[in-house]
Amino acid sequence: SAEKIGEGAFSYMRSLKSVKSGAALTKIADSAFYYCSALENMTFASVSEIGENAFAYTALKSVDLSKATEIGDYAFTGAEALTSVKFADGVKIGEGAFGYCTALTTLTNADKIASVGDYGFAYSALTEIDLSGAESIGSLAFIKEEKTPFKVTLGEKLANIGDNTPFEVGAFDCKQGRVVKKLCYQPSNCFIIEGSYSHNEKLGNYATLKVFCDISPKEQEARIKSREGEDGFNRFNSLWIPAENRYFE
């Protein structure tokens, strides 16, 4: 009938293998099971808050955190046997919470995550994640030892993103008038965005350096005809060139 497990209550109990919690338990404090290196099973029936380092360096294999809305810093760090986690709607994941969970491959309800702190899933085995419901993603949230293909889906709620978080953008085909495929990029110190509309005022605050390159009408005509042909140039000359001229006026 306990409602809370206190700070460091079972830390360093290296022979502890299994814990069954009651429905009344809602909070597990900092370092409660820290370095319980044999702990493989734990029920989180009604647990809504998990403290810092609470299950760091345990042997947990799978955890159902579908009631936990607060997961503290480094809560499961170094849990190298952990393969799967189920999340609650609106959960906030602290710094390094699942860092060095080197077997972690499966996340259920990841699209319900509200925020991921710095190093949240650093050095895990994840290769993709749906964070379409996330509002904030910290720096180096998915950093790995080696360059690894990684897919992340982001949503419209995202307001803040840290360094080194892969992101996905759509490639728009002007001829088809639609996004034809999505491309995933790893952040870099330098991104070059080319094209007339890269100068859109809504992008201005994100640019460190803006360069405008002009061209003579004669050279522009020659290049368009070379690429699109005579009919293509006539279409550009009647539609796109006037539109771009108005854009920069």
Tab-separated table of C-alpha atoms in Angstrom:
chain	number	residue	atom	x	y	z
A	1	SER	CA	0.000	0.000	0.000
A	2	ALA	CA	3.067	2.271	-0.164
A	3	GLU	CA	2.553	5.453	-2.186
A	4	LYS	CA	6.228	6.329	-2.538
A	5	ILE	CA	9.597	4.582	-2.547
A	6	GLY	CA	12.122	6.924	-0.949
A	7	GLU	CA	15.455	8.202	-2.160
A	8	GLY	CA	18.110	5.482	-2.346
A	9	ALA	CA	15.781	2.995	-0.633
A	10	PHE	CA	17.151	-0.110	-2.402
A	11	SER	CA	20.285	1.245	-4.039
A	12	TYR	CA	23.214	-1.166	-4.432
A	13	MET	CA	21.098	-4.211	-3.521
A	14	ARG	CA	22.883	-6.306	-6.134
A	15	SER	CA	20.943	-9.530	-5.415
A	16	LEU	CA	17.483	-7.971	-5.878
A	17	LYS	CA	15.892	-9.536	-8.978
A	18	SER	CA	12.196	-8.643	-8.994
A	19	VAL	CA	9.856	-6.030	-7.505
A	20	LYS	CA	6.060	-5.986	-7.663
A	21	SER	CA	4.483	-2.671	-6.800
A	22	GLY	CA	0.936	-2.051	-5.620
A	23	ALA	CA	-1.710	0.136	-7.217
A	24	ALA	CA	-1.116	2.879	-4.613
A	25	LEU	CA	2.518	3.483	-5.611
A	26	THR	CA	2.787	6.705	-7.622
A	27	LYS	CA	6.333	7.973	-7.016
A	28	ILE	CA	9.774	6.380	-7.104
A	29	ALA	CA	12.358	8.797	-5.761
A	30	ASP	CA	15.934	9.518	-6.862
A	31	SER	CA	18.338	6.560	-6.884
A	32	ALA	CA	15.693	4.256	-5.376
A	33	PHE	CA	17.042	1.200	-7.222
A	34	TYR	CA	20.371	2.629	-8.327
A	35	TYR	CA	22.872	-0.072	-9.234
A	36	CYS	CA	20.551	-2.987	-8.441
A	37	SER	CA	22.480	-4.822	-11.116
A	38	ALA	CA	20.408	-8.042	-10.968
A	39	LEU	CA	16.993	-6.343	-11.082
A	40	GLU	CA	15.226	-7.765	-14.146
A	41	ASN	CA	11.540	-7.214	-13.427
A	42	MET	CA	9.611	-4.275	-12.000
A	43	THR	CA	5.909	-3.428	-12.256
A	44	PHE	CA	4.996	0.235	-12.646
A	45	ALA	CA	1.213	-0.161	-12.305
A	46	SER	CA	0.310	3.379	-11.205
A	47	VAL	CA	3.723	5.059	-11.055
A	48	SER	CA	3.487	8.592	-12.426
A	49	GLU	CA	6.875	9.993	-11.378
A	50	ILE	CA	10.311	8.385	-11.570
A	51	GLY	CA	13.244	10.221	-10.018
A	52	GLU	CA	16.812	10.789	-11.135
A	53	ASN	CA	18.987	7.674	-11.419
A	54	ALA	CA	16.088	5.619	-10.047
A	55	PHE	CA	16.868	2.539	-12.173
A	56	ALA	CA	20.329	3.363	-13.451
A	57	TYR	CA	22.542	0.335	-14.086
A	58	THR	CA	19.826	-2.241	-13.507
A	59	ALA	CA	19.109	-5.357	-15.592
A	60	LEU	CA	15.543	-4.442	-16.536
A	61	LYS	CA	14.572	-5.901	-19.894
A	62	SER	CA	11.209	-4.285	-20.642
A	63	VAL	CA	9.291	-1.552	-18.817
A	64	ASP	CA	5.701	-0.379	-19.075
A	65	LEU	CA	5.687	3.296	-18.106
A	66	SER	CA	2.226	4.005	-19.480
A	67	LYS	CA	1.280	5.972	-16.323
A	68	ALA	CA	4.565	7.822	-15.831
A	69	THR	CA	4.455	11.426	-17.006
A	70	GLU	CA	7.787	12.449	-15.425
A	71	ILE	CA	10.964	10.431	-16.018
A	72	GLY	CA	13.925	12.016	-14.241
A	73	ASP	CA	17.468	12.644	-15.422
A	74	TYR	CA	19.458	9.447	-15.995
A	75	ALA	CA	16.535	7.385	-14.639
A	76	PHE	CA	17.420	4.297	-16.699
A	77	THR	CA	20.905	5.161	-17.853
A	78	GLY	CA	23.232	2.199	-18.292
A	79	ALA	CA	20.378	-0.337	-18.276
A	80	GLU	CA	22.110	-2.348	-20.965
A	81	ALA	CA	19.543	-5.191	-21.056
A	82	LEU	CA	16.590	-2.872	-21.662
A	83	THR	CA	15.063	-3.585	-25.085
A	84	SER	CA	11.604	-1.986	-24.978
A	85	VAL	CA	9.728	0.848	-23.256
A	86	LYS	CA	6.052	1.830	-23.314
A	87	PHE	CA	5.373	5.513	-22.672
A	88	ALA	CA	2.487	7.549	-21.272
A	89	ASP	CA	0.682	10.308	-23.114
A	90	GLY	CA	2.503	13.615	-22.527
A	91	VAL	CA	5.547	12.144	-20.796
A	92	LYS	CA	8.566	14.367	-20.165
A	93	ILE	CA	11.874	12.507	-20.452
A	94	GLY	CA	14.818	13.940	-18.546
A	95	GLU	CA	18.452	14.387	-19.486
A	96	GLY	CA	20.184	11.103	-20.270
A	97	ALA	CA	17.151	9.143	-19.047
A	98	PHE	CA	17.770	6.272	-21.471
A	99	GLY	CA	21.393	6.993	-22.236
A	100	TYR	CA	23.633	3.975	-22.780
A	101	CYS	CA	20.646	1.620	-23.016
A	102	THR	CA	22.608	-0.160	-25.689
A	103	ALA	CA	19.966	-2.824	-26.461
A	104	LEU	CA	16.998	-0.436	-26.629
A	105	THR	CA	15.263	-0.858	-30.003
A	106	THR	CA	11.513	-0.634	-29.371
A	107	LEU	CA	9.461	2.320	-28.113
A	108	THR	CA	5.681	2.136	-27.816
A	109	ASN	CA	3.703	5.398	-27.869
A	110	ALA	CA	6.812	7.432	-28.690
A	111	ASP	CA	4.507	9.746	-30.644
A	112	LYS	CA	2.947	10.715	-27.289
A	113	ILE	CA	6.246	11.984	-25.820
A	114	ALA	CA	6.065	15.699	-24.936
A	115	SER	CA	9.779	16.378	-24.464
A	116	VAL	CA	13.173	14.687	-24.537
A	117	GLY	CA	16.071	16.141	-22.564
A	118	ASP	CA	19.707	16.436	-23.606
A	119	TYR	CA	21.253	13.006	-24.252
A	120	GLY	CA	17.790	11.470	-23.683
A	121	PHE	CA	18.475	8.359	-25.799
A	122	ALA	CA	22.212	8.794	-26.294
A	123	TYR	CA	24.090	5.670	-27.397
A	124	SER	CA	20.955	3.513	-27.576
A	125	ALA	CA	20.247	0.989	-30.355
A	126	LEU	CA	17.337	2.980	-31.789
A	127	THR	CA	17.307	3.435	-35.557
A	128	GLU	CA	14.033	5.363	-35.815
A	129	ILE	CA	11.582	7.244	-33.637
A	130	ASP	CA	8.235	8.984	-34.111
A	131	LEU	CA	8.290	12.228	-32.132
A	132	SER	CA	5.351	13.792	-33.923
A	133	GLY	CA	3.852	14.892	-30.591
A	134	ALA	CA	7.031	16.344	-29.097
A	135	GLU	CA	7.292	20.019	-28.192
A	136	SER	CA	10.971	20.001	-27.230
A	137	ILE	CA	14.011	17.862	-28.051
A	138	GLY	CA	17.316	18.467	-26.304
A	139	SER	CA	20.874	18.556	-27.579
A	140	LEU	CA	22.589	15.335	-28.603
A	141	ALA	CA	19.401	13.427	-27.802
A	142	PHE	CA	20.299	10.539	-30.128
A	143	ILE	CA	24.057	10.789	-30.399
A	144	LYS	CA	25.909	7.564	-31.252
A	145	GLU	CA	29.501	6.407	-31.269
A	146	GLU	CA	29.480	5.957	-35.050
A	147	LYS	CA	27.556	7.477	-37.933
A	148	THR	CA	24.367	5.413	-38.165
A	149	PRO	CA	21.265	5.692	-40.391
A	150	PHE	CA	18.487	7.164	-38.284
A	151	LYS	CA	14.910	8.208	-39.048
A	152	VAL	CA	12.931	10.644	-36.925
A	153	THR	CA	9.411	11.971	-37.510
A	154	LEU	CA	8.660	15.439	-36.143
A	155	GLY	CA	5.313	17.192	-35.797
A	156	GLU	CA	3.806	20.650	-35.797
A	157	LYS	CA	4.008	20.990	-32.007
A	158	LEU	CA	7.814	21.137	-32.017
A	159	ALA	CA	8.964	24.512	-30.683
A	160	ASN	CA	12.514	23.819	-29.552
A	161	ILE	CA	15.166	21.479	-30.884
A	162	GLY	CA	18.720	21.003	-29.662
A	163	ASP	CA	21.902	20.073	-31.459
A	164	ASN	CA	22.496	16.845	-33.354
A	165	THR	CA	18.866	15.754	-33.612
A	166	PRO	CA	18.180	14.233	-37.062
A	167	PHE	CA	15.295	15.836	-38.890
A	168	GLU	CA	13.115	14.998	-41.856
A	169	VAL	CA	12.058	17.341	-44.657
A	170	GLY	CA	9.956	16.844	-47.748
A	171	ALA	CA	11.378	17.099	-51.279
A	172	PHE	CA	8.894	19.055	-53.399
A	173	ASP	CA	8.629	18.292	-57.124
A	174	CYS	CA	7.480	21.430	-58.949
A	175	LYS	CA	6.425	19.487	-62.040
A	176	GLN	CA	4.155	17.178	-60.015
A	177	GLY	CA	3.161	19.886	-57.567
A	178	ARG	CA	3.601	17.686	-54.510
A	179	VAL	CA	6.080	16.290	-51.999
A	180	VAL	CA	7.445	13.159	-53.664
A	181	LYS	CA	9.702	11.852	-50.917
A	182	LYS	CA	11.071	12.673	-47.500
A	183	LEU	CA	14.753	13.056	-46.724
A	184	CYS	CA	16.398	12.656	-43.317
A	185	TYR	CA	19.318	14.913	-42.416
A	186	GLN	CA	21.856	14.916	-39.599
A	187	PRO	CA	22.503	18.439	-38.300
A	188	SER	CA	25.806	20.012	-39.287
A	189	ASN	CA	27.711	23.179	-38.520
A	190	CYS	CA	26.924	24.392	-42.022
A	191	PHE	CA	23.783	24.051	-44.148
A	192	ILE	CA	23.530	25.704	-47.548
A	193	ILE	CA	19.944	26.427	-48.601
A	194	GLU	CA	19.803	27.391	-52.269
A	195	GLY	CA	17.056	28.930	-54.353
A	196	SER	CA	14.975	32.071	-54.591
A	197	TYR	CA	12.608	31.101	-51.811
A	198	SER	CA	15.415	30.373	-49.370
A	199	HIS	CA	15.352	34.145	-48.847
A	200	ASN	CA	11.828	34.014	-47.452
A	201	GLU	CA	11.554	36.417	-44.522
A	202	LYS	CA	10.255	33.599	-42.288
A	203	LEU	CA	13.645	31.894	-42.611
A	204	GLY	CA	15.649	35.044	-41.958
A	205	ASN	CA	16.246	34.465	-38.244
A	206	TYR	CA	17.775	31.058	-38.916
A	207	ALA	CA	20.407	32.229	-41.396
A	208	THR	CA	23.892	33.166	-40.225
A	209	LEU	CA	24.892	34.429	-43.663
A	210	LYS	CA	22.673	35.342	-46.613
A	211	VAL	CA	24.108	35.691	-50.124
A	212	PHE	CA	22.091	37.023	-53.049
A	213	CYS	CA	23.394	36.181	-56.540
A	214	ASP	CA	21.937	38.084	-59.485
A	215	ILE	CA	22.094	37.153	-63.184
A	216	SER	CA	21.608	39.049	-66.410
A	217	PRO	CA	18.335	38.421	-68.299
A	218	LYS	CA	20.327	37.178	-71.311
A	219	GLU	CA	22.264	34.605	-69.305
A	220	GLN	CA	19.099	33.561	-67.470
A	221	GLU	CA	17.327	32.948	-70.799
A	222	ALA	CA	20.230	30.891	-72.143
A	223	ARG	CA	20.378	28.678	-69.053
A	224	ILE	CA	16.610	28.065	-68.938
A	225	LYS	CA	16.476	27.200	-72.644
A	226	SER	CA	19.390	24.802	-72.184
A	227	ARG	CA	17.589	23.048	-69.338
A	228	GLU	CA	13.910	23.322	-70.302
A	229	GLY	CA	13.857	24.007	-74.053
A	230	GLU	CA	12.058	26.776	-75.922
A	231	ASP	CA	8.578	25.866	-74.627
A	232	GLY	CA	9.896	25.635	-71.093
A	233	PHE	CA	11.465	29.063	-71.368
A	234	ASN	CA	8.202	30.577	-72.615
A	235	ARG	CA	6.424	29.153	-69.577
A	236	PHE	CA	9.096	30.487	-67.222
A	237	ASN	CA	9.074	33.875	-68.948
A	238	SER	CA	5.316	34.271	-68.581
A	239	LEU	CA	4.885	32.788	-65.109
A	240	TRP	CA	7.900	32.187	-62.897
A	241	ILE	CA	10.241	35.026	-63.817
A	242	PRO	CA	7.617	37.754	-63.191
A	243	ALA	CA	6.662	36.028	-59.920
A	244	GLU	CA	10.285	35.951	-58.731
A	245	ASN	CA	10.810	39.578	-59.755
A	246	ARG	CA	7.795	40.599	-57.662
A	247	TYR	CA	9.119	38.495	-54.785
A	248	PHE	CA	12.329	40.563	-54.601
A	249	GLU	CA	10.788	43.971	-55.253
